Short mmCIF file of C-alpha atoms in Angstrom, two decimals:
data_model
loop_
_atom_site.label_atom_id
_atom_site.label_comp_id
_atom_site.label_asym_id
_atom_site.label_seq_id
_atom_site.Cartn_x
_atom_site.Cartn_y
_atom_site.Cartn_z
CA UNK Y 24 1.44 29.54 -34.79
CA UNK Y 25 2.40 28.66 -31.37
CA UNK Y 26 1.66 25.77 -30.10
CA UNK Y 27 2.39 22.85 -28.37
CA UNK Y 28 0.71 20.19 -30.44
CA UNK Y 29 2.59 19.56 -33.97
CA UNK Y 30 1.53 16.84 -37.05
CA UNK Y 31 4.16 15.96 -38.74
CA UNK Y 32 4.19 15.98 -42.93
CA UNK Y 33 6.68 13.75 -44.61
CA UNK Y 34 7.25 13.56 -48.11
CA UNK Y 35 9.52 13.67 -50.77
CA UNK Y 36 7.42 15.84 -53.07
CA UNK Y 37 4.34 18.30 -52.35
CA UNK Y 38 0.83 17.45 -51.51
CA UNK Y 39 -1.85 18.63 -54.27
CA UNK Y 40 -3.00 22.34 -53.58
CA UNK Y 41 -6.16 20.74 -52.09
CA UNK Y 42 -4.94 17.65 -50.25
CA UNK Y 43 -2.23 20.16 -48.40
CA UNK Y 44 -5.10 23.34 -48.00
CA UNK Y 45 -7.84 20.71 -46.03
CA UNK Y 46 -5.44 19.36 -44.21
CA UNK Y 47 -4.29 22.54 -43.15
CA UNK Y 48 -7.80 24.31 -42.48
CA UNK Y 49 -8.53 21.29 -39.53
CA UNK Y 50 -5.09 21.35 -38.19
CA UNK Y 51 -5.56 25.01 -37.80
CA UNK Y 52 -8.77 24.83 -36.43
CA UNK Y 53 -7.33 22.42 -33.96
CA UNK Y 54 -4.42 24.57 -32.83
CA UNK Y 55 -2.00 21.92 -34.76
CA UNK Y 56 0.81 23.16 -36.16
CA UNK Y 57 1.70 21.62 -39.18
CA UNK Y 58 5.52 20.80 -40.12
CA UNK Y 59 6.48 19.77 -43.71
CA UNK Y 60 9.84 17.83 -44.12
CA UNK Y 61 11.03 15.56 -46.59
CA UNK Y 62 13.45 12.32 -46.19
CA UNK Y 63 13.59 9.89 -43.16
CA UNK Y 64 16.26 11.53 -42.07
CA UNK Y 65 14.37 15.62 -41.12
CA UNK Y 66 11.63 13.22 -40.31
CA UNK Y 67 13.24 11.16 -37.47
CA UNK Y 68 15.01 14.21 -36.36
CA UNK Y 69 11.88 16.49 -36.46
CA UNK Y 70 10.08 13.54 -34.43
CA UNK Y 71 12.86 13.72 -31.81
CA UNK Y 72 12.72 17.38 -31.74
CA UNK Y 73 8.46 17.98 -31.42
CA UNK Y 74 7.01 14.91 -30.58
CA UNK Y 75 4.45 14.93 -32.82
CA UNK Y 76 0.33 14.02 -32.05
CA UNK Y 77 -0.19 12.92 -36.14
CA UNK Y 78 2.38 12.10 -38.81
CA UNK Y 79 1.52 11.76 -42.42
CA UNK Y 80 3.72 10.47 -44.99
CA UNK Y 81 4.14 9.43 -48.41
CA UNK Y 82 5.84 6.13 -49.27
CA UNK Y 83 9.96 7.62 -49.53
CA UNK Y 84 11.96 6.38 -52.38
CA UNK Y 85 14.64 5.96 -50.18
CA UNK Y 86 13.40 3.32 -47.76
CA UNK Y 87 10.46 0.64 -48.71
CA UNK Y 88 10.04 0.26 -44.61
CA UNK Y 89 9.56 3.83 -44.20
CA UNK Y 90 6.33 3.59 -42.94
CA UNK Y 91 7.32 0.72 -40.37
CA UNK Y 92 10.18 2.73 -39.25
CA UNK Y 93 8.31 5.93 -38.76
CA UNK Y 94 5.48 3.76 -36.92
CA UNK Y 95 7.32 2.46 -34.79
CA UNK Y 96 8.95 5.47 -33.83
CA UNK Y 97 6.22 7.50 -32.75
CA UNK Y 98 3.42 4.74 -31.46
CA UNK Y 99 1.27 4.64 -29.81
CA UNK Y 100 0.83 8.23 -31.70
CA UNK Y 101 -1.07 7.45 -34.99
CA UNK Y 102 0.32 7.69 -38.57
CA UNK Y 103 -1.57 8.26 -41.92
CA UNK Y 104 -0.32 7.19 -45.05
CA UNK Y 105 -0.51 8.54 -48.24
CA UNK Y 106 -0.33 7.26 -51.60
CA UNK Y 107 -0.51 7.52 -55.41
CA UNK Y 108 -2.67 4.93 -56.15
CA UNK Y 109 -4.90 2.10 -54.23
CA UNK Y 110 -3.82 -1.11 -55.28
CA UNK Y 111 -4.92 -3.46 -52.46
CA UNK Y 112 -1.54 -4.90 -52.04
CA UNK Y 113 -0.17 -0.60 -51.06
CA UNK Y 114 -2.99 -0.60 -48.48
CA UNK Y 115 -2.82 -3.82 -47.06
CA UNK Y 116 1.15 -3.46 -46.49
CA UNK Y 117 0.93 -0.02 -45.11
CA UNK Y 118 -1.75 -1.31 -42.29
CA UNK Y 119 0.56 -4.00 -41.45
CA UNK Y 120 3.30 -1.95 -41.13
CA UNK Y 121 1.32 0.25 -38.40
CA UNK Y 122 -0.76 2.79 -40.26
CA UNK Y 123 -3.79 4.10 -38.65
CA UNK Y 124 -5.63 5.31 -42.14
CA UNK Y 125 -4.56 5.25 -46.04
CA UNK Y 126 -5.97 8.03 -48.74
CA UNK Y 127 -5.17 8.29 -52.05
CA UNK Y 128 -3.16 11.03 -53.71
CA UNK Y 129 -5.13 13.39 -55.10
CA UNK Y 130 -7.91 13.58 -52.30
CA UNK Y 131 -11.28 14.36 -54.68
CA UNK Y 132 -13.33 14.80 -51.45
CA UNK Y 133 -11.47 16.53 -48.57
CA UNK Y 134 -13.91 16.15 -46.20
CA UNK Y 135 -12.92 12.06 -46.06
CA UNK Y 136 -9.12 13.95 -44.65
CA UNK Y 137 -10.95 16.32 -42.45
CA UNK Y 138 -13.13 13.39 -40.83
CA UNK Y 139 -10.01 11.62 -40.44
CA UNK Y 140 -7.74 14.08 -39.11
CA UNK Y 141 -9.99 14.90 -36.43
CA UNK Y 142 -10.53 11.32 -35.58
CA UNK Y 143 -6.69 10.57 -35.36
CA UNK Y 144 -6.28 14.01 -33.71
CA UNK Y 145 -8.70 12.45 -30.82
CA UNK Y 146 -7.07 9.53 -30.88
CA UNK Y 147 -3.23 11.09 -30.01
CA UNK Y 148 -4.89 13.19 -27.31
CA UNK Y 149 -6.44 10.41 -25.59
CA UNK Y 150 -2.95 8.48 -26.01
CA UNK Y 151 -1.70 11.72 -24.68
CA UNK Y 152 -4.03 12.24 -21.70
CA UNK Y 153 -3.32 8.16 -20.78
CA UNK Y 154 0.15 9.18 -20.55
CA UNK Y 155 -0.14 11.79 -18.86
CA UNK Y 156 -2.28 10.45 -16.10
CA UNK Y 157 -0.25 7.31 -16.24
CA UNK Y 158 2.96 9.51 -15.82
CA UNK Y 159 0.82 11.11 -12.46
CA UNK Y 160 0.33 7.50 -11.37
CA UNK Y 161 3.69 6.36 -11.66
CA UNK Y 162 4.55 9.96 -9.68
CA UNK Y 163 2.07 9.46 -7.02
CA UNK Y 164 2.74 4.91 -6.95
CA UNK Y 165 6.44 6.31 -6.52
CA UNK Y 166 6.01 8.78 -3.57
CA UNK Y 167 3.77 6.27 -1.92
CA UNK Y 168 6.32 3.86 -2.07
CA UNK Y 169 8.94 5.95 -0.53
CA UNK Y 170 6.38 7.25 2.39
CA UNK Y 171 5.79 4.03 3.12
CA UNK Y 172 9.70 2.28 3.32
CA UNK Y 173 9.91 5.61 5.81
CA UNK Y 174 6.97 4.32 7.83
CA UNK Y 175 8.26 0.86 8.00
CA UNK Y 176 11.70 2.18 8.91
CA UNK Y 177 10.15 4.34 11.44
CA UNK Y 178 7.61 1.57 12.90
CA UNK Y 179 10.02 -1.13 12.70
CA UNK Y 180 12.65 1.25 15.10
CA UNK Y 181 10.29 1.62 17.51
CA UNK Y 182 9.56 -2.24 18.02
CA UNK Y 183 11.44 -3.89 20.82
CA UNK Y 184 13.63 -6.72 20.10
CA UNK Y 185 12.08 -9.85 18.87
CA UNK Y 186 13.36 -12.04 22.32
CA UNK Y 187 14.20 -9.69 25.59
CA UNK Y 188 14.18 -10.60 29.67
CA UNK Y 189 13.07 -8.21 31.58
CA UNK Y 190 13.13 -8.65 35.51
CA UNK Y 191 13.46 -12.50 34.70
CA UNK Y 192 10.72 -12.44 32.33
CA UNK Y 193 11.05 -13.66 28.64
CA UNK Y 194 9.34 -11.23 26.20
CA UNK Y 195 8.99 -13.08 22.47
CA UNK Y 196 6.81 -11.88 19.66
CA UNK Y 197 6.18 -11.64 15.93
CA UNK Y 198 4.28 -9.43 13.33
CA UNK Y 199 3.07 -10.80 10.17
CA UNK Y 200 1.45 -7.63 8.54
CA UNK Y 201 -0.77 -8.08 6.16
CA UNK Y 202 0.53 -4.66 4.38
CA UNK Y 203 3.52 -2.99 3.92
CA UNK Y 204 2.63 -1.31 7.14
CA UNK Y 205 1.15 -3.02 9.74
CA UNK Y 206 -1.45 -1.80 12.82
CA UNK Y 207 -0.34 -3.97 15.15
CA UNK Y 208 1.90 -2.96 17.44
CA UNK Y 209 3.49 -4.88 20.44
CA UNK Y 210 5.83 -3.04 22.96
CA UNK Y 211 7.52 -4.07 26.67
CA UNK Y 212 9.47 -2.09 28.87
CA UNK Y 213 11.13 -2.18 32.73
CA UNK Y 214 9.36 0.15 35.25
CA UNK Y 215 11.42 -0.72 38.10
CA UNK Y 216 13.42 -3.45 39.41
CA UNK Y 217 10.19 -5.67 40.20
CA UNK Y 218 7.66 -4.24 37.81
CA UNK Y 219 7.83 -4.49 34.08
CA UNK Y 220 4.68 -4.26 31.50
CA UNK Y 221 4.04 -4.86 28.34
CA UNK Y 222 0.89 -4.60 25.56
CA UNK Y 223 -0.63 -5.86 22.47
CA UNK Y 224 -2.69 -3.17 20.25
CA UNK Y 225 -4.95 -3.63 17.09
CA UNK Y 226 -5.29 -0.18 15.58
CA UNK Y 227 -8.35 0.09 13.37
CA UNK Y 228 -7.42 0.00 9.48
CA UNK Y 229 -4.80 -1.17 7.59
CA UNK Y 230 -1.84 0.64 6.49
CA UNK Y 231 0.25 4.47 6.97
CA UNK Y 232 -2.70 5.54 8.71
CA UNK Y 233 -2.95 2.79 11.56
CA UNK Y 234 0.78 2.66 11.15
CA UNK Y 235 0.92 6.35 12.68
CA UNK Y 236 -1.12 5.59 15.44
CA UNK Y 237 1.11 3.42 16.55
CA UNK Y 238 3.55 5.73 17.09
CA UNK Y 239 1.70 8.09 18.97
CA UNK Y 240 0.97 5.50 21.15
CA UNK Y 241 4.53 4.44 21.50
CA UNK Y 242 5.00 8.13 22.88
CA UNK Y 243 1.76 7.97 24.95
CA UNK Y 244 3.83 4.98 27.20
CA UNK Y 245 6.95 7.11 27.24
CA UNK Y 246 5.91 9.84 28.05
CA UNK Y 247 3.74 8.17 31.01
CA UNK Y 248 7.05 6.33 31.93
CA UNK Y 249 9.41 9.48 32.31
CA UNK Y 250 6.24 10.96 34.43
CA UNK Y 251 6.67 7.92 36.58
CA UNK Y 252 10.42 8.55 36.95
CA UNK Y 253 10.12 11.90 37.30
CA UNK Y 254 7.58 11.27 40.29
CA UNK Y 255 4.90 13.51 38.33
CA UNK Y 256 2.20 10.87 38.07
CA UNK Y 257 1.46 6.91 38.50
CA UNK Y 258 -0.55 6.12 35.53
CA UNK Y 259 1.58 3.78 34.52
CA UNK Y 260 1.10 1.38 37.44
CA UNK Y 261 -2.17 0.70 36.66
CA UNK Y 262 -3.05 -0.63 33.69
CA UNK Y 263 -6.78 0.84 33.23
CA UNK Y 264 -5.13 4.14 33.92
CA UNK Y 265 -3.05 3.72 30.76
CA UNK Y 266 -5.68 2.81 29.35
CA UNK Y 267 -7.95 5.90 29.86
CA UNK Y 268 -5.15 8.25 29.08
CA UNK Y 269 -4.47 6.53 25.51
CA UNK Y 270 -8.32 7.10 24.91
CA UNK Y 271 -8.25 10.41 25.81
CA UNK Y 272 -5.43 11.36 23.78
CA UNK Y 273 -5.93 9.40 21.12
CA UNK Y 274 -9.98 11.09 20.74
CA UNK Y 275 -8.10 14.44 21.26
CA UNK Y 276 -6.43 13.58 18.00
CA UNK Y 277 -9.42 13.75 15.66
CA UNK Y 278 -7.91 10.93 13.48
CA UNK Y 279 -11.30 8.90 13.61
CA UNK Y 280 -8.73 5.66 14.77
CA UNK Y 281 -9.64 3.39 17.59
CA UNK Y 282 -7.64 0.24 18.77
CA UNK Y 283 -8.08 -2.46 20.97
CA UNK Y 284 -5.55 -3.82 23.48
CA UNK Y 285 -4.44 -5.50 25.92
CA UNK Y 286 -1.72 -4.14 28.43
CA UNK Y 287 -0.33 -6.12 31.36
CA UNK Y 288 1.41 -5.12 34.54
CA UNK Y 289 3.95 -8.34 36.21
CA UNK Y 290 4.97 -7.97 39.16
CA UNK Y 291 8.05 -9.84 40.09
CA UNK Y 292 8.34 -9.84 43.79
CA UNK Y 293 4.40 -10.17 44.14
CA UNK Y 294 4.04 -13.01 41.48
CA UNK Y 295 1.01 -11.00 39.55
CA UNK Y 296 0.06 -10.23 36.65
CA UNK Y 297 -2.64 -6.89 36.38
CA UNK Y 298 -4.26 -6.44 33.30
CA UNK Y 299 -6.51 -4.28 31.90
CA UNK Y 300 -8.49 -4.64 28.79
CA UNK Y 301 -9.78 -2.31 26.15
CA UNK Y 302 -11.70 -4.43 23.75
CA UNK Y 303 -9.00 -6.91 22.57
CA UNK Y 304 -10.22 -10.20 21.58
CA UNK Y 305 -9.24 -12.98 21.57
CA UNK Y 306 -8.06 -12.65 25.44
CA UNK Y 307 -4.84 -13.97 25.88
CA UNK Y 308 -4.49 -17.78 27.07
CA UNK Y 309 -2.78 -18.42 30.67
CA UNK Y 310 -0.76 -21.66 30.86
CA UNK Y 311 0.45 -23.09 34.14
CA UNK Y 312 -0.62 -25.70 36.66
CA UNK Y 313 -1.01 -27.98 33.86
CA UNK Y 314 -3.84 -26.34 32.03
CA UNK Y 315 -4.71 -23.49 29.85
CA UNK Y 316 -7.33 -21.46 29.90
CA UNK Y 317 -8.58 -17.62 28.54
CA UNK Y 318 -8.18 -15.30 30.80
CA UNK Y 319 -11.71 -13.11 31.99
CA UNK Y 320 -12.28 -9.87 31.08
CA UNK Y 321 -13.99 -7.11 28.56
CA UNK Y 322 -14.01 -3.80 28.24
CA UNK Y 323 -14.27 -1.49 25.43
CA UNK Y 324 -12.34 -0.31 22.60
CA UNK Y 325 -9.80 2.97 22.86
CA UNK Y 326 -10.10 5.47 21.21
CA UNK Y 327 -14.69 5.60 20.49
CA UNK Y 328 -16.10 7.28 24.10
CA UNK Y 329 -15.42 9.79 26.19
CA UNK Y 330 -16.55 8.00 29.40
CA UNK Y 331 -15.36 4.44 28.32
CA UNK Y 332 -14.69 2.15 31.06
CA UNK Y 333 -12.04 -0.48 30.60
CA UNK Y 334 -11.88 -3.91 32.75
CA UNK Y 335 -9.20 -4.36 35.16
CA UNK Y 336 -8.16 -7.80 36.91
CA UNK Y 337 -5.09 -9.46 38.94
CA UNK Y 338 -4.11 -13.01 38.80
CA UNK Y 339 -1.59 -14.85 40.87
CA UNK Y 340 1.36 -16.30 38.72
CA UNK Y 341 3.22 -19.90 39.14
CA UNK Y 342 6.48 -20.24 38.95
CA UNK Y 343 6.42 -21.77 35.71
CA UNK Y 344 3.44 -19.86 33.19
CA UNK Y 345 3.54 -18.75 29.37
CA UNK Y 346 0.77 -16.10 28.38
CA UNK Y 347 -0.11 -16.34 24.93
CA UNK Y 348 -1.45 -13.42 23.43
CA UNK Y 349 -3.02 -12.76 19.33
CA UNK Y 350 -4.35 -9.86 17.71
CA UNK Y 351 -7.90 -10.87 15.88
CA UNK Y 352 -5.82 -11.77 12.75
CA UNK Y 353 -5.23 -14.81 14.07
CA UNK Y 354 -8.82 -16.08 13.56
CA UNK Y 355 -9.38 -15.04 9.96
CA UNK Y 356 -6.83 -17.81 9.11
CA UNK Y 357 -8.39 -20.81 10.69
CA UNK Y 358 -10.81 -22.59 9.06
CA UNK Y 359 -13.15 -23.73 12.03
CA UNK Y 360 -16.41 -22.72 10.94
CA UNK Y 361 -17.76 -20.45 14.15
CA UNK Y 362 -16.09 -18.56 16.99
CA UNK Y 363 -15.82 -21.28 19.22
CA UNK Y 364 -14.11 -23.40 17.12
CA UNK Y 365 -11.69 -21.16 16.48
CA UNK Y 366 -10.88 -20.09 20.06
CA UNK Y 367 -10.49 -23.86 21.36
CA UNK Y 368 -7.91 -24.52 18.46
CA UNK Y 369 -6.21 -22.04 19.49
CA UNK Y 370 -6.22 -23.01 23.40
CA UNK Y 371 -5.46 -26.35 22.90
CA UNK Y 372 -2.83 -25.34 20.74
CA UNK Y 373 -1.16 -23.23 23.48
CA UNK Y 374 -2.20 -26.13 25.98
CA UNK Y 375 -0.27 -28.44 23.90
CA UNK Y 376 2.81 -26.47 24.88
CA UNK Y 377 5.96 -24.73 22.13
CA UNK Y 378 9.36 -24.46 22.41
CA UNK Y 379 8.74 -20.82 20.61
CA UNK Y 380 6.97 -18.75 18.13
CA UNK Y 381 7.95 -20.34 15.53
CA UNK Y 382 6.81 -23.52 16.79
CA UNK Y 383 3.63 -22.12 17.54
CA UNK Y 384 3.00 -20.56 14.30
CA UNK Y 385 3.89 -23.57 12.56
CA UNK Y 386 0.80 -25.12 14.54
CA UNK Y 387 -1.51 -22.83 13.38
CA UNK Y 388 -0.23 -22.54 9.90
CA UNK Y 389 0.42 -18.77 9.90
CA UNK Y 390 4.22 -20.01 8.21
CA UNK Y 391 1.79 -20.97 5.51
CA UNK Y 392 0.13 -18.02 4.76
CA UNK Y 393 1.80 -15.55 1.97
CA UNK Y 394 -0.73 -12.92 2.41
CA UNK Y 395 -2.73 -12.04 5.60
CA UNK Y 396 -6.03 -11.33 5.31
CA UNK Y 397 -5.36 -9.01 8.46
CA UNK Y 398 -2.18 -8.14 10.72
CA UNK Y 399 -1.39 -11.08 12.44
CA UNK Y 400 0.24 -10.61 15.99
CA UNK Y 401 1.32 -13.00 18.63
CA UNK Y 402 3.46 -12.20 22.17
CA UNK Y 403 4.53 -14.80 24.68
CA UNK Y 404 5.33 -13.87 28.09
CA UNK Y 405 7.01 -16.38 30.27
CA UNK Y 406 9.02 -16.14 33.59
CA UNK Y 407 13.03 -17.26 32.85
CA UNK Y 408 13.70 -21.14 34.98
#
């Protein structure tokens, strides 16, 4: 027979002409081959050699732990034990030292085997499916794990540095991602000697998926850049421009991912900061003049209409300002009970003032927090004194 399923018979003498013929018949019927072998020694090899589904064995002269030994070697795979007679003290050892089932030698009804058989039979091929599809799972866990390392390494290259100064402008964020991979994405860059502009994104989702998006939008900027340097278009000095290309694009896709964010335009020589807004909440606080406030504005998210329109606004900047900006991971960590509560923590928090990010996360207790119920992002923008 060929097969790839084996039981395994180990003993030092023969079975009885009927014990050995039932046990046959269902194996058969089963497409089990049977292998006979006698001493530990065959038997340990032959298990090495076939893997068995079954083994049944006589007790073996040789070794009084036989049955332990040859347990132990094949579990979780079941093993019947045979025996000459049924004193309660042979059955009671041989379950304890791993047997599935016991029968006495000779079997006067075979159909007690057969019944058996096919029950341990189903038991080693559900042991044997489990395997198997916790072999896949361990395959698949694997994989994941290495796609994902290659998204980190990929997202984390295209972040900027945590601190930079651009056209005397401090740039200073962090990412606390709830995942392996996060969805929020920060990113600033120089336009020109006065003009520099940066954004904060929430992509929808956790994980590679919103992780991917983020780099596609990392190449939407770039690429709008280069146009702007190659004198082929001016999107990028207006912030709802940028805006309505990313939605276009990003709906051209047909990922079913939409973000919200915020993307700001400062203007050094003119003192100004132009904004435009695509659904990101909470809006990012202003400090300067000795208070703090939200700045105005709505607009929709990127990435759901066609004929979205996105909000667009200018404010004049003091000398001395910090803009505070959070992705909407910031409120599932407070513990204010409504909306409101949450958004004047975090105002008089900024209002308070912080000598950095750190600081300011220690004031809000994100330091605390081992795992993030969402991606938690944070920028400050401040002009360099």
């Amino acid at each position: 027979m060929n097969s790839d399923r084996y039981c395994l018979l180990v003993s030092d003498s023969p079975l009885d002409t009927v014990s050995h013929e039932a046990l046959k018949s269902v194996l058969t019927k089963e497409s089990v081959e049977l292998v006979e072998v006698s001493g530990s020694v065959a038997a340990l090899e032959a298990v090495d050699e076939l893997a068995p589904d079954i083994v049944f064995t006589t007790p073996l002269e040789e070794d009084e732990s036989w049955l332990a030994t040859i347990s132990d070697k094949v579990k979780p795979n079941p093993v019947v034990a045979f025996a000459s007679d049924s004193n309660n003290g042979r059955v009671i050892k041989a379950l304890r030292q791993g047997a599935s089932d016991f029968f006495v030698l000779p079997i006067d009804e075979p159909e007690y085997l057969v019944r058996s058989v096919l029950r341990q039979l189903n038991k080693a091929k559900v042991i044997a499916d489990s395997q198997y599809f916790r072999d896949e799972l361990e395959q698949s866990l694997a994989l994941l794990q290495e796609d994902q390392q290659a998204g980190r390494h990929v997202q984390q290259k295209m972040l900027p540095p945590n601190e930079v100064v651009i056209n005397d402008y401090r740039f200073e964020y962090r990412i606390k991602p709830s995942l392996f991979l996060s969805g929020d994405f920060i990113d600033f860059f120089k336009i020109s000697e006065s003009l520099s502009m940066f954004y904060l994104a929430d992509i929808s989702g956790h994980g590679a998926s919103s992780a991917f998006v983020t780099v596609l939008l990392k190449n939407m900027t770039n690429r709008l850049l280069r146009n702007y340097n190659r004198g082929s278009s001016f999107h990028i000095l207006s912030p709802t421009d940028v805006l309505s290309r990313i939605n276009t694009e990003l709906l051209d896709t047909g990922l079913g991912k939409h973000l919200t964010i915020f993307v700001g335009l400062l203007d050094r020589i003119e003192n100004t900061l132009q904004y435009g807004v695509g659904g990101h909440f909470p809006m990012p606080i202003l400090q300067q003049s000795g208070k703090a406030e939200f700045l105005a504005g709505s607009g929709m998210p990127v990435g759901l209409f066609d004929d979205a329109q996105f909000d667009g606004r200018i404010v004049e900047l003091e000398e001395e300002f910090c803009l505070t900006l959070f992705s909407d991971g910031i409120l599932e960590i407070l513990d204010q009970p409504d909306l409101k509560a949450k958004e004047n923590v975090l105002l008089e928090t900024a209002a308070r003032g912080y000598d950095d990010l750190q600081d300011l996360a220690k004031a809000l207790g994100v330091d605390q927090i081992e795992e993030a119920p969402d991606d938690i992002a944070a920028l400050c923008v401040s002009r360099v004194v």
